[in-house]
Coordinates of C-alpha atoms and ligand atoms in Angstrom, one line a residue:
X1 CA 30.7 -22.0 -5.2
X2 CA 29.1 -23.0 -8.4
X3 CA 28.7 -26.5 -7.6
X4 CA 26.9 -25.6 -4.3
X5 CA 23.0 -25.2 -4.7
X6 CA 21.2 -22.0 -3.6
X7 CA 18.8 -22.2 -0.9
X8 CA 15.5 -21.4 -0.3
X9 CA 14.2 -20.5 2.9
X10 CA 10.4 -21.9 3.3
X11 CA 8.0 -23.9 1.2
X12 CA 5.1 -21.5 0.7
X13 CA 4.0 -20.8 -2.4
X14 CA 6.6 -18.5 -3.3
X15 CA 9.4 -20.3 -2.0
X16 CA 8.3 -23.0 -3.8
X17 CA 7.6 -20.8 -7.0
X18 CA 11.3 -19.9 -6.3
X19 CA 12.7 -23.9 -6.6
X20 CA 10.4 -24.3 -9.4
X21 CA 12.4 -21.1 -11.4
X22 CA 15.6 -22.2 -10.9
X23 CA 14.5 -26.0 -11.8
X24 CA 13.4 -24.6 -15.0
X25 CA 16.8 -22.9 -15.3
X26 CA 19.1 -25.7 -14.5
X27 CA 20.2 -24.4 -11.5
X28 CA 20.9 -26.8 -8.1
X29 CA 18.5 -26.1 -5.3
X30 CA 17.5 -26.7 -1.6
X31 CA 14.1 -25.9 0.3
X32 CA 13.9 -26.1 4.0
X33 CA 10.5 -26.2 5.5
X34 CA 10.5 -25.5 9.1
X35 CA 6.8 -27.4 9.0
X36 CA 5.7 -30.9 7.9
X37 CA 4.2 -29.8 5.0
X38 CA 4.6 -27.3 2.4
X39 CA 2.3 -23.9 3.1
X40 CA 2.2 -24.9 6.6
X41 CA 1.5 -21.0 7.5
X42 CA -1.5 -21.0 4.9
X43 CA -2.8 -24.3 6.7
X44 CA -3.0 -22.1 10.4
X45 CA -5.6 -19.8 8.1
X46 CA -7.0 -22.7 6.3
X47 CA -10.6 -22.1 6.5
X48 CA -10.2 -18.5 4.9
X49 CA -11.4 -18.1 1.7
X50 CA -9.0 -16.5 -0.6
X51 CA -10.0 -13.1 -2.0
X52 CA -7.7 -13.6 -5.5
X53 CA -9.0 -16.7 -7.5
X54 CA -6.9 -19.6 -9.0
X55 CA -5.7 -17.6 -11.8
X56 CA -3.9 -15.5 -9.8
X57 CA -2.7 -17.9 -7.3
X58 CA -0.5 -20.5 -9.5
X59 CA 3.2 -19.5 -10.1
X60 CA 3.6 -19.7 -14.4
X61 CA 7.0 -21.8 -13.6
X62 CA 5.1 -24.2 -11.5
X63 CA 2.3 -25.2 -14.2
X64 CA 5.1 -26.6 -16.3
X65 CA 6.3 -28.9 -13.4
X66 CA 2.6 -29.8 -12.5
X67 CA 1.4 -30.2 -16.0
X68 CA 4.6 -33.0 -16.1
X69 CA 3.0 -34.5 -13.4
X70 CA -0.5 -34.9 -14.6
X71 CA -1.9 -32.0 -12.8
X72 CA -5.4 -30.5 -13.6
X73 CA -5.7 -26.7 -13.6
X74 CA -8.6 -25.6 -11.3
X75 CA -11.4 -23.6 -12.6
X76 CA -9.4 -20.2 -12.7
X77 CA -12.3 -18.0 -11.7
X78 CA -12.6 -20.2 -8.4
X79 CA -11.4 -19.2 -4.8
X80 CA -10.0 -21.4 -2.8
X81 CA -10.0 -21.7 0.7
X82 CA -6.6 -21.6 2.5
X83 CA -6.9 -25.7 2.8
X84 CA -7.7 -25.8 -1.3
X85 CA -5.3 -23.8 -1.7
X86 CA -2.5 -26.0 0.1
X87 CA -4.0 -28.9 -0.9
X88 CA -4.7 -28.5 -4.6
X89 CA -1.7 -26.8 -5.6
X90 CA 0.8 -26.5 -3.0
X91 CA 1.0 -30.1 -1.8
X92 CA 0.9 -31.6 -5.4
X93 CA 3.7 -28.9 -6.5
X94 CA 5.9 -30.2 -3.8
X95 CA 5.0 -33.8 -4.7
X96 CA 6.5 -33.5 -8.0
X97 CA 9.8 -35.3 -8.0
X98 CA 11.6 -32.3 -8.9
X99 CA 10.9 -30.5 -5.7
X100 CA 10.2 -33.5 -3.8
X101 CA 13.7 -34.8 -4.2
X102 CA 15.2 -31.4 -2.9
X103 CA 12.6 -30.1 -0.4
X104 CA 13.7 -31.2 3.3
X105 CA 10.9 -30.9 5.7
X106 CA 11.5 -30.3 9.6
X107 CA 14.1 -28.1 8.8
X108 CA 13.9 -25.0 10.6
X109 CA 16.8 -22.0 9.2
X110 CA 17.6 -20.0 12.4
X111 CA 20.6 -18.2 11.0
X112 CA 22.5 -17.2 7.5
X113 CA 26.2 -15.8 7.2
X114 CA 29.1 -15.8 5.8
X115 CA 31.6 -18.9 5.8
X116 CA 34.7 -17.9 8.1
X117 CA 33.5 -14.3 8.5
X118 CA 31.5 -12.0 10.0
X119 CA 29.1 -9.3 8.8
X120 CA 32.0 -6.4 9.4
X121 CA 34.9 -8.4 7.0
X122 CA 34.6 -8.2 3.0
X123 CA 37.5 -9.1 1.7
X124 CA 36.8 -11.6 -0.4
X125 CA 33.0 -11.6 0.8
X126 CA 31.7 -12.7 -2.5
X127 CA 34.2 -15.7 -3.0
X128 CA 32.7 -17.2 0.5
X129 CA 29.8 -19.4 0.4
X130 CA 26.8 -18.9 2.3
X131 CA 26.6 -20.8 5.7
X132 CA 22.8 -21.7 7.2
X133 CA 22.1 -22.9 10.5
X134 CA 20.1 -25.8 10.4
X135 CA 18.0 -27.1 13.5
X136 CA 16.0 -30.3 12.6
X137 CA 12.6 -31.7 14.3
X138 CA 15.0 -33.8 16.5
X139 CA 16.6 -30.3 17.8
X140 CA 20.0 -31.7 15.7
X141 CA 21.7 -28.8 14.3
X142 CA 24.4 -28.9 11.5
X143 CA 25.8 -26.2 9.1
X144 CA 24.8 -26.5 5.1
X145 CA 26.6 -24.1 2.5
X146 CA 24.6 -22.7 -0.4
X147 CA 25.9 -20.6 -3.1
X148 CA 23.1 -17.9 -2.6
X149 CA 20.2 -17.9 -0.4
X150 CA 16.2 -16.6 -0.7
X151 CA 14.6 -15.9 2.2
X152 CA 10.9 -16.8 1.4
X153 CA 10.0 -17.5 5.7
X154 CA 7.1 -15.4 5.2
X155 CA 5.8 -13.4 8.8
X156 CA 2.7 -15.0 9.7
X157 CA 4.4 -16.3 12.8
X158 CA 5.9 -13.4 14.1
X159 CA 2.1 -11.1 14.8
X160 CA 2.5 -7.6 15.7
X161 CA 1.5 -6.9 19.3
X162 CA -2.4 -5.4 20.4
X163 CA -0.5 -2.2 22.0
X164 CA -0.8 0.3 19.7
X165 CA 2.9 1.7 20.1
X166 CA 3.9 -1.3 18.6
X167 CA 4.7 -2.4 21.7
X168 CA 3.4 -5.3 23.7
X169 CA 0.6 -3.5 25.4
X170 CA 0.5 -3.8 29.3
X171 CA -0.3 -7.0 30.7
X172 CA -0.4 -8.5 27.2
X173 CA 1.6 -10.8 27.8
X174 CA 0.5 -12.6 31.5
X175 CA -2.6 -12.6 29.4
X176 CA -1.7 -14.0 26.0
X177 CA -3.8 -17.5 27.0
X178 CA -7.0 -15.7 25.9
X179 CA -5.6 -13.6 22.8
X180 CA -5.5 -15.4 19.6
X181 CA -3.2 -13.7 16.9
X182 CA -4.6 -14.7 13.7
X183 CA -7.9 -15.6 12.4
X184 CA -9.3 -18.5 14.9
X185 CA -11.7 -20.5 12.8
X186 CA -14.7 -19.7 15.1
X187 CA -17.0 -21.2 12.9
X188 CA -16.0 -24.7 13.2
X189 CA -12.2 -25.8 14.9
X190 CA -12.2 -23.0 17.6
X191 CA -16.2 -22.5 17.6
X192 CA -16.1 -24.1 21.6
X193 CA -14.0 -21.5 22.5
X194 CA -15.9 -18.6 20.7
X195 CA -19.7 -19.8 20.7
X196 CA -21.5 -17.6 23.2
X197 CA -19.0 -15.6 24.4
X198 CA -18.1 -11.8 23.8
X199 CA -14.9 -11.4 21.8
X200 CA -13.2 -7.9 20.9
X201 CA -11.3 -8.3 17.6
X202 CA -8.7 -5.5 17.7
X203 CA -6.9 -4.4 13.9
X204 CA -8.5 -3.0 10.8
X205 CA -7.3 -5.2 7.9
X206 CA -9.2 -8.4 5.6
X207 CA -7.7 -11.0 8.8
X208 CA -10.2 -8.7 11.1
X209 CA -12.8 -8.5 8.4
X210 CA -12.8 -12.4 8.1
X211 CA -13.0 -13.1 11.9
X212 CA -15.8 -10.5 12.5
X213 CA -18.1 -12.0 9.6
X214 CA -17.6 -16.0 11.0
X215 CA -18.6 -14.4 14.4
X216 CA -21.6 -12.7 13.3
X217 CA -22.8 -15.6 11.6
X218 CA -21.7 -17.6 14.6
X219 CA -24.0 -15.6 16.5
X220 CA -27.2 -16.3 15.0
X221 CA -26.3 -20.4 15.8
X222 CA -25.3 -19.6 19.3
X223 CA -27.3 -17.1 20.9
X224 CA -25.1 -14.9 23.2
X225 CA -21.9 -14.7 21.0
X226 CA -21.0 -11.3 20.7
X227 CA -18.1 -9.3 18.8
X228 CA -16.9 -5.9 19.8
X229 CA -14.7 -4.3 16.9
X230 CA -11.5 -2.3 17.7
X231 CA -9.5 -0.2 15.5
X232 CA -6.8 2.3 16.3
X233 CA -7.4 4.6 12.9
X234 CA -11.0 6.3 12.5
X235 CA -11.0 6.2 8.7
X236 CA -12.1 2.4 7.9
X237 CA -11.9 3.0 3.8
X238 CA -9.4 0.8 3.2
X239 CA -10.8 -2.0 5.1
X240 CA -14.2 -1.4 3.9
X241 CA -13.0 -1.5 0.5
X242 CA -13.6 -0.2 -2.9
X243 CA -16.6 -2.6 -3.4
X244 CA -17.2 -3.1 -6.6
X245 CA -14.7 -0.4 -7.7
X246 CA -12.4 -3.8 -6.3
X247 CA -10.5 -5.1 -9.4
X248 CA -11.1 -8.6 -7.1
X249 CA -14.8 -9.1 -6.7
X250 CA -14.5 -11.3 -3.4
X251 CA -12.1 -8.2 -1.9
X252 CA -14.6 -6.0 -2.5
X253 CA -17.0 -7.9 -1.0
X254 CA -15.5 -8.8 1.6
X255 CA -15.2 -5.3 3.0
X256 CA -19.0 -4.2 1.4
X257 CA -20.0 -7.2 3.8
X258 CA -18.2 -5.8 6.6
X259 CA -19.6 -1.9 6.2
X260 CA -22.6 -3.8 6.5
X261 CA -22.4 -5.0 9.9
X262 CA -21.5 -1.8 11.4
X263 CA -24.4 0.2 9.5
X264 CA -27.0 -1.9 11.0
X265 CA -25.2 -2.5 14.3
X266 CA -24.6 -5.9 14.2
X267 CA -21.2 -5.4 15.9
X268 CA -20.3 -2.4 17.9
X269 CA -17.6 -0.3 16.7
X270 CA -14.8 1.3 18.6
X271 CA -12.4 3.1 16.2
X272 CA -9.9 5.6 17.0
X273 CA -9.2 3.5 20.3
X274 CA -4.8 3.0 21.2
X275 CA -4.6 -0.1 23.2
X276 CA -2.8 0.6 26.3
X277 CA -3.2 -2.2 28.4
X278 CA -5.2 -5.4 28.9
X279 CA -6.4 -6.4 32.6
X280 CA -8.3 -9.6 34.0
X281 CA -11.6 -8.3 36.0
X282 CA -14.0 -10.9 37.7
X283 CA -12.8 -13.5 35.3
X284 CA -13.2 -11.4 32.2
X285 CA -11.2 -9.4 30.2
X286 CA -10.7 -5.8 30.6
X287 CA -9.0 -3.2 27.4
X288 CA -7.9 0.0 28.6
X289 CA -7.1 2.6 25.6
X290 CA -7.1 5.8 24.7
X291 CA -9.6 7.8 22.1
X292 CA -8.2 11.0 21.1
X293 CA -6.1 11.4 24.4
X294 CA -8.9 10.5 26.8
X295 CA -9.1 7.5 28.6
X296 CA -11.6 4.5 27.7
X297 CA -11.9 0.9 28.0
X298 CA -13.5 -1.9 26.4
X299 CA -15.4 -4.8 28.2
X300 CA -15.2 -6.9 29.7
X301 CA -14.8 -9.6 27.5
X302 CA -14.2 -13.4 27.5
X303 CA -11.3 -13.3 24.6
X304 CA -9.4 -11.3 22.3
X305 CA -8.6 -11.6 18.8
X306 CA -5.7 -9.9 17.6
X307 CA -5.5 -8.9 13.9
X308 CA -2.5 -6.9 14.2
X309 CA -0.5 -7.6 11.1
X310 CA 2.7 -9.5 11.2
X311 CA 6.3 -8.1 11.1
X312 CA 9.3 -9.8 9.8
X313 CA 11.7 -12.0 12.2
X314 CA 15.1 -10.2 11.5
X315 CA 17.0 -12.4 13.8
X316 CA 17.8 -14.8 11.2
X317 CA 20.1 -12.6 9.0
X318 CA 21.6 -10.6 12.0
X319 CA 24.9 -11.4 10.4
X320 CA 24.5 -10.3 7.0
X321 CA 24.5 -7.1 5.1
X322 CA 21.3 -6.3 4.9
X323 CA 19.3 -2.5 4.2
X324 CA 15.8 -2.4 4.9
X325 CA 13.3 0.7 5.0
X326 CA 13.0 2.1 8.1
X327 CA 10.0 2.0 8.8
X328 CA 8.6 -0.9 7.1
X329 CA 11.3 -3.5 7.4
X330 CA 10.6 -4.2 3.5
X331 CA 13.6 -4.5 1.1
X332 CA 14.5 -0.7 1.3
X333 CA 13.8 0.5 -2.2
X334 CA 10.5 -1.4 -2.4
X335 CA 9.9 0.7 0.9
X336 CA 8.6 3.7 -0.8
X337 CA 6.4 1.9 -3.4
X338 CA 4.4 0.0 -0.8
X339 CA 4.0 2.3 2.2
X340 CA 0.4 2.4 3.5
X341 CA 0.7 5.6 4.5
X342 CA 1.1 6.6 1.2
X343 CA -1.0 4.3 -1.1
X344 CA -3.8 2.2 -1.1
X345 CA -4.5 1.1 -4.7
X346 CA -3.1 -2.4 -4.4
X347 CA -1.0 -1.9 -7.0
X348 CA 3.0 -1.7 -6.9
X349 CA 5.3 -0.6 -10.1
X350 CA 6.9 -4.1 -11.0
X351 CA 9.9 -4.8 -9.3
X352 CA 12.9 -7.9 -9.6
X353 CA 16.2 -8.7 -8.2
X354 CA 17.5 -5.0 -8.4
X355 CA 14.5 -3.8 -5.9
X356 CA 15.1 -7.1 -3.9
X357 CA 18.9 -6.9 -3.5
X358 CA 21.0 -6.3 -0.2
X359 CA 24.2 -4.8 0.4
X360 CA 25.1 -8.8 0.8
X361 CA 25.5 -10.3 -3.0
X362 CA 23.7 -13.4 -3.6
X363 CA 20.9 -13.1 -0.5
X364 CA 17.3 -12.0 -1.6
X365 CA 14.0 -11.7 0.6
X366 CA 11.2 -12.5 -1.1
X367 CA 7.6 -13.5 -1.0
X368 CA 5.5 -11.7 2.0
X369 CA 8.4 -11.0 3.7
X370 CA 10.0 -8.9 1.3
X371 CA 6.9 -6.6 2.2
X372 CA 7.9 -6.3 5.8
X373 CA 4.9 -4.4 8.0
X374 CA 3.4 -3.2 4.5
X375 CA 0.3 -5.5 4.2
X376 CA -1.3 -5.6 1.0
X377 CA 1.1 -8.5 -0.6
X378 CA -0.4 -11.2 -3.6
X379 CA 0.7 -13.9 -4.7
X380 CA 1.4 -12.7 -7.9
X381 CA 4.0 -10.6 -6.6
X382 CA 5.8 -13.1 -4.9
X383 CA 5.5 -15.0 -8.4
X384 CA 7.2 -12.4 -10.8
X385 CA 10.0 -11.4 -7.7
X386 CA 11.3 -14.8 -7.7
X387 CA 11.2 -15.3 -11.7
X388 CA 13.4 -12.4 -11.8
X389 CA 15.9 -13.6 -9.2
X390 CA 16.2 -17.2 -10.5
X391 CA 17.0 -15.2 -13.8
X392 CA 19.7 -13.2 -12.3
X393 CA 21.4 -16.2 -10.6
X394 CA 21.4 -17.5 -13.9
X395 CA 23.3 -14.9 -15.3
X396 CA 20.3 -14.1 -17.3
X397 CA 20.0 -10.4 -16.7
X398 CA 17.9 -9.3 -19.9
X399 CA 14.8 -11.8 -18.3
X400 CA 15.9 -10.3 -15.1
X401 CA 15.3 -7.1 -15.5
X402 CA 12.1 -7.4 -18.1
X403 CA 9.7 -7.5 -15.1
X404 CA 5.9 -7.3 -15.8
X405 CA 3.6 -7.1 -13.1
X406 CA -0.3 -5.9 -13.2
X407 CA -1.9 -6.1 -10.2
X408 CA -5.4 -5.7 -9.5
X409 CA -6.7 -2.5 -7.7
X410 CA -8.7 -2.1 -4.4
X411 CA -11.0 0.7 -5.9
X412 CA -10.0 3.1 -2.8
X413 CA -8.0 5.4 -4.3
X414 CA -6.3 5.4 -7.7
X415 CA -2.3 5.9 -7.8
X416 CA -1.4 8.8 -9.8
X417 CA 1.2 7.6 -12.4
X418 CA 4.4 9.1 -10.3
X419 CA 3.5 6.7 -7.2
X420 CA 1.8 9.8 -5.6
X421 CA -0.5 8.7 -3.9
X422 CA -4.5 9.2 -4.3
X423 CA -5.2 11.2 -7.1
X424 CA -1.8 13.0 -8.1
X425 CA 0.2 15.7 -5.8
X426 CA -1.6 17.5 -4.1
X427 CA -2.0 21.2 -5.1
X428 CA 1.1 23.4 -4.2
X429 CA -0.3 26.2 -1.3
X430 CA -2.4 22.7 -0.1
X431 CA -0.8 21.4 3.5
X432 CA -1.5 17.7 2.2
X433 CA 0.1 14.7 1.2
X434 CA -1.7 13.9 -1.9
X435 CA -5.2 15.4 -4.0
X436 CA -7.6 13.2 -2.2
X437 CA -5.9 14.5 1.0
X438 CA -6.0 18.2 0.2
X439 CA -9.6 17.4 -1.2
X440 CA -10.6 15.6 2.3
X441 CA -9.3 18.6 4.6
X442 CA -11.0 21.0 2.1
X443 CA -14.1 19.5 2.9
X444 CA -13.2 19.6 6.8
X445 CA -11.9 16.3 7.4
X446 CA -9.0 15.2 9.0
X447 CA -7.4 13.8 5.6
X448 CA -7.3 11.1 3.1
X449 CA -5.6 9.1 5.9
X450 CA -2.1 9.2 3.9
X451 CA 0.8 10.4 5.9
X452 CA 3.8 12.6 5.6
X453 CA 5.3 12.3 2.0
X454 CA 8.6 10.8 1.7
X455 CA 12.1 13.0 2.2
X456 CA 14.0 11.7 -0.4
X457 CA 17.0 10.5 0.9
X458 CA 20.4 12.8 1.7
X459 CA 22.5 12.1 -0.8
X460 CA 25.9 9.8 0.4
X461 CA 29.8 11.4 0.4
X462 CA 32.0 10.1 -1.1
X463 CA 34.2 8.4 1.7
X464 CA 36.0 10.7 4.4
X465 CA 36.6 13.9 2.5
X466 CA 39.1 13.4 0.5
X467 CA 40.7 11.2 -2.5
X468 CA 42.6 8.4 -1.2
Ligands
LIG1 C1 -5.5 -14.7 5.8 C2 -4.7 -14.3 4.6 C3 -5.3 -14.3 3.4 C4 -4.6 -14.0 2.2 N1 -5.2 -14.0 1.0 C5 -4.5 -13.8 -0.1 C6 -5.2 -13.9 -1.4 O1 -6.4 -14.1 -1.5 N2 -4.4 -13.7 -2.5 C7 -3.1 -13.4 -2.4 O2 -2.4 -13.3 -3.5 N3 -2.5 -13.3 -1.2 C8 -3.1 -13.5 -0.1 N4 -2.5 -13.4 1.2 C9 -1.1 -12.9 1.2 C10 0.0 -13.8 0.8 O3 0.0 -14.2 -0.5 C11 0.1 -15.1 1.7 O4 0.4 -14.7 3.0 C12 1.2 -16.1 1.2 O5 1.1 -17.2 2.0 C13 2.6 -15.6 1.3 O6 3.5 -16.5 0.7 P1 5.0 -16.7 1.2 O7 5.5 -17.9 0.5 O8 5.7 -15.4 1.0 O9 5.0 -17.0 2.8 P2 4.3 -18.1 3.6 O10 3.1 -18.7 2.9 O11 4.1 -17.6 5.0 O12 5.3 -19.3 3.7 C14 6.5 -19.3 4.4 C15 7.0 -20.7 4.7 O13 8.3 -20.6 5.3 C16 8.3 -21.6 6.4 N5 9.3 -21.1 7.4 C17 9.2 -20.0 8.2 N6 10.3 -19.8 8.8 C18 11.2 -20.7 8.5 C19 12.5 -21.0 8.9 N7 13.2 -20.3 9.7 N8 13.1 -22.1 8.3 C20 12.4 -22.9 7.4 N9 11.2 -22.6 7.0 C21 10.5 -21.6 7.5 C22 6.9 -21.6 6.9 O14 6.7 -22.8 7.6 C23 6.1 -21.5 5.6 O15 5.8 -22.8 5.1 C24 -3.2 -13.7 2.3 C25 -2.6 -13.7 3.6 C26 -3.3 -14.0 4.7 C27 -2.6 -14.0 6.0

């Protein structure tokens, strides 16, 4: 096992950040990169401008490989766009001959086990080597062993549906020619396809922020382009932001720019509105929903932008032991520090290999994906989650565990030190989740927008009832 090399699943900038640890640590590794490049899911958002600037976007362990190579460090109070951001720091980290030598490209992972055994044996589970399926570009496939494996896939390619059940909402699918998951660069590659046309952008997140700017500002070029804005929650404070309350200016902004729109009426504003169904009318595109259990619908319109959010694609561990949180699909004890419906801040307690483990030694998820549905990942995240792993495959467990993370803040609501929520508990005789919430229904509202608090969980007996 020792003399196998662990794996890495994906050459984003955490996967990458992962190689780059165990580099530093002596440690034999191998990147597969479904794509061409490296941070080919950050080139399909290219022309988004980051909201975190280069400071907080370079992984520590990859400076030292860059700065080997002759590298120089962009301004760190700079944002780069998606592109920049691949092609001033990603592409160059790959290029080193460190990773270059050990990166294989075209090399899409479609499955990880166990050699010789399936997910219900374990004896001797933790003497087998890992086994990943391997298809190439040329649809080859072969079997490679790896002595531990990090699943740093990201999501971006498996979008969440327009339906608000989570569910692919009716007709969706017939009709997926004229839905574009993502953010479509309507200013300038997909402009054609946007430039005087009505388009309802459905999601309330920084992708539907981004999308809804471009095609206001599209608008004023090309008279006629119109955006309709869709959003199943009413309460739009977390997209609109904490301004400059935003421990990341161009966050903040971002959502003050937004707020904007809407107060003047540049964009008309659905919110509150379940997507049931999508039908084609006269040509045109027609949303049915519902708004507070009445019927409505939106358009018609000529296209549809999704901004759903992205889930995780669990095929590719089906057989493995893994645990995620139920409702998130995140590693299950980050499940709890990340859940929207609890918090807001943009901040999460530092977390490492512990937080990141599975019931299946040696396999981590980590970057974006170790987030699963929860969307407020950085970078920076990803960064200190794979220092911490490299360490523990190194047998290094006091580096390990002394994980440091200080994230910026959204200015929306401020975590109380136990994790709860917006301002502390919320009083005892209150029927709310959090202060701010018990605050918001004083005042006659329907809440801070935080859900139901957690049930911790039942505690486990001890196998079937008595000793053995
Ligand atoms: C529009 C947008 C803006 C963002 N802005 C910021 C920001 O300003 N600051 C910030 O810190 N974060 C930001 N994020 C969040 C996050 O940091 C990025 O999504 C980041 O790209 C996550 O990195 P990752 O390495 O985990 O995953 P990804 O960048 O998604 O990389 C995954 C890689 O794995 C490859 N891959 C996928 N499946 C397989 C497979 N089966 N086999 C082999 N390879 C595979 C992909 O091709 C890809 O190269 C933003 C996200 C989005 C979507």
């Amino acid at each position: 096992m020792t003399e196998l090399p662990v794996a890495v699943i994906g050459a984003g900038p955490v996967g990458l950040a992962a190689a780059a640890n165990l580099i530093e640590r002596g440690i034999a590794v191998k990147v597969y990169e479904a794509g061409r490049e490296a941070g080919k899911n950050i080139r399909a958002w290219g022309h988004v401008r980051l909201f975190s600037p280069w400071g907080f976007n370079i992984a520590p362990a990859a400076r030292g490989l860059l700065a080997e190579a002759g590298w120089e460090e962009p301004d760190g109070q700079a944002y780069p766009t998606g592109a920049e951001l691949v092609d001033g720091y990603l592409a160059p980290l790959a290029a080193t001959p460190s990773l270059a030598s050990v990166i294989e490209y075209g090399a899409r992972i479609t499955a990880v086990g166990r050699h010789g055994i399936d997910k219900v044996v374990s004896r001797d589970r933790e003497q087998r080597p890992f086994v990943l399926t391997v298809v190439g570009d040329d649809g080859v496939t072969r079997r490679d062993q790896a002595r531990a494996v990090i699943d740093a896939s990201g999501t971006w390619t498996s979008p969440n549906p327009i339906g608000a059940g989570g569910l692919a909402a009716d007709g969706e699918e017939a009709l997926k020619d004229r839905i574009a998951y993502g953010i479509p660069d309507v200013s300038s590659r997909d402009r054609s396809t946007y430039a005087g046309r009505t388009t309802l952008v459905i999601g309330a997140g920084h992708s539907a922020a981004n999308v809804l700017l471009d095609l206001d500002e599209l608008s004023a070029a090309e008279p006629g382009t119109k955006a309709i804005w869709a959003t199943r929650g009413r309460d739009l404070s977390r997209v609109f932001g904490g301004g400059g309350d935003d421990q990341l200016a161009a966050r903040g902004d971002l959502g003050q720019r937004l707020s904007r729109l809407v107060a003047e009426g540049r964009i008309e504003l659905v919110s509150g509105f379940a997507v049931t169904g999508v039908r084609e009318q006269a040509g045109m595109l027609v949303v049915d929903g519902d708004v507070g259990g009445a019927g409505r619908i939106i358009g018609p319109v000529d296209r549809i932008v999704a901004c759903t959010g992205q889930r995780p694609d669990l095929s590719l561990t089906r057989e493995l032991r893994i645990e995620f949180d139920p409702w998130l699909e995140s590693a299950r004890t980050l499940g709890p520090m990340i859940d929207p419906n609890l918090h807001s801040c943009g901040s999460v307690p530092p977390h490492g290999h512990r937080e990141l483990a599975h019931p299946e030694p040696g396999f981590y998820i980590a970057g974006i994906k170790s987030y699963g549905r929860a969307p407020t990942f950085l970078m920076l995240t990803g960064y200190e989650q794979v220092r911490s792993i490299a360490a523990a495959l190194a047998g290094d467990l006091v580096a390990a565990d002394d994980v440091r993370l200080g994230l910026p803040e959204t200015g929306v609501c401020k975590a109380a030190p136990s994790g709860d929520c917006c301002g502390g508990p919320a009083p005892v005789e209150a029927d709310a989740c959090c202060a701010a919430d018990a605050e918001a229904k004083a005042e006659g509202q329907l809440g801070c927008g935080c859900g139901p608090a957690r049930q911790p969980e039942p505690a486990t007996s001890s196998c079937c009832g008595k000793a053995a």
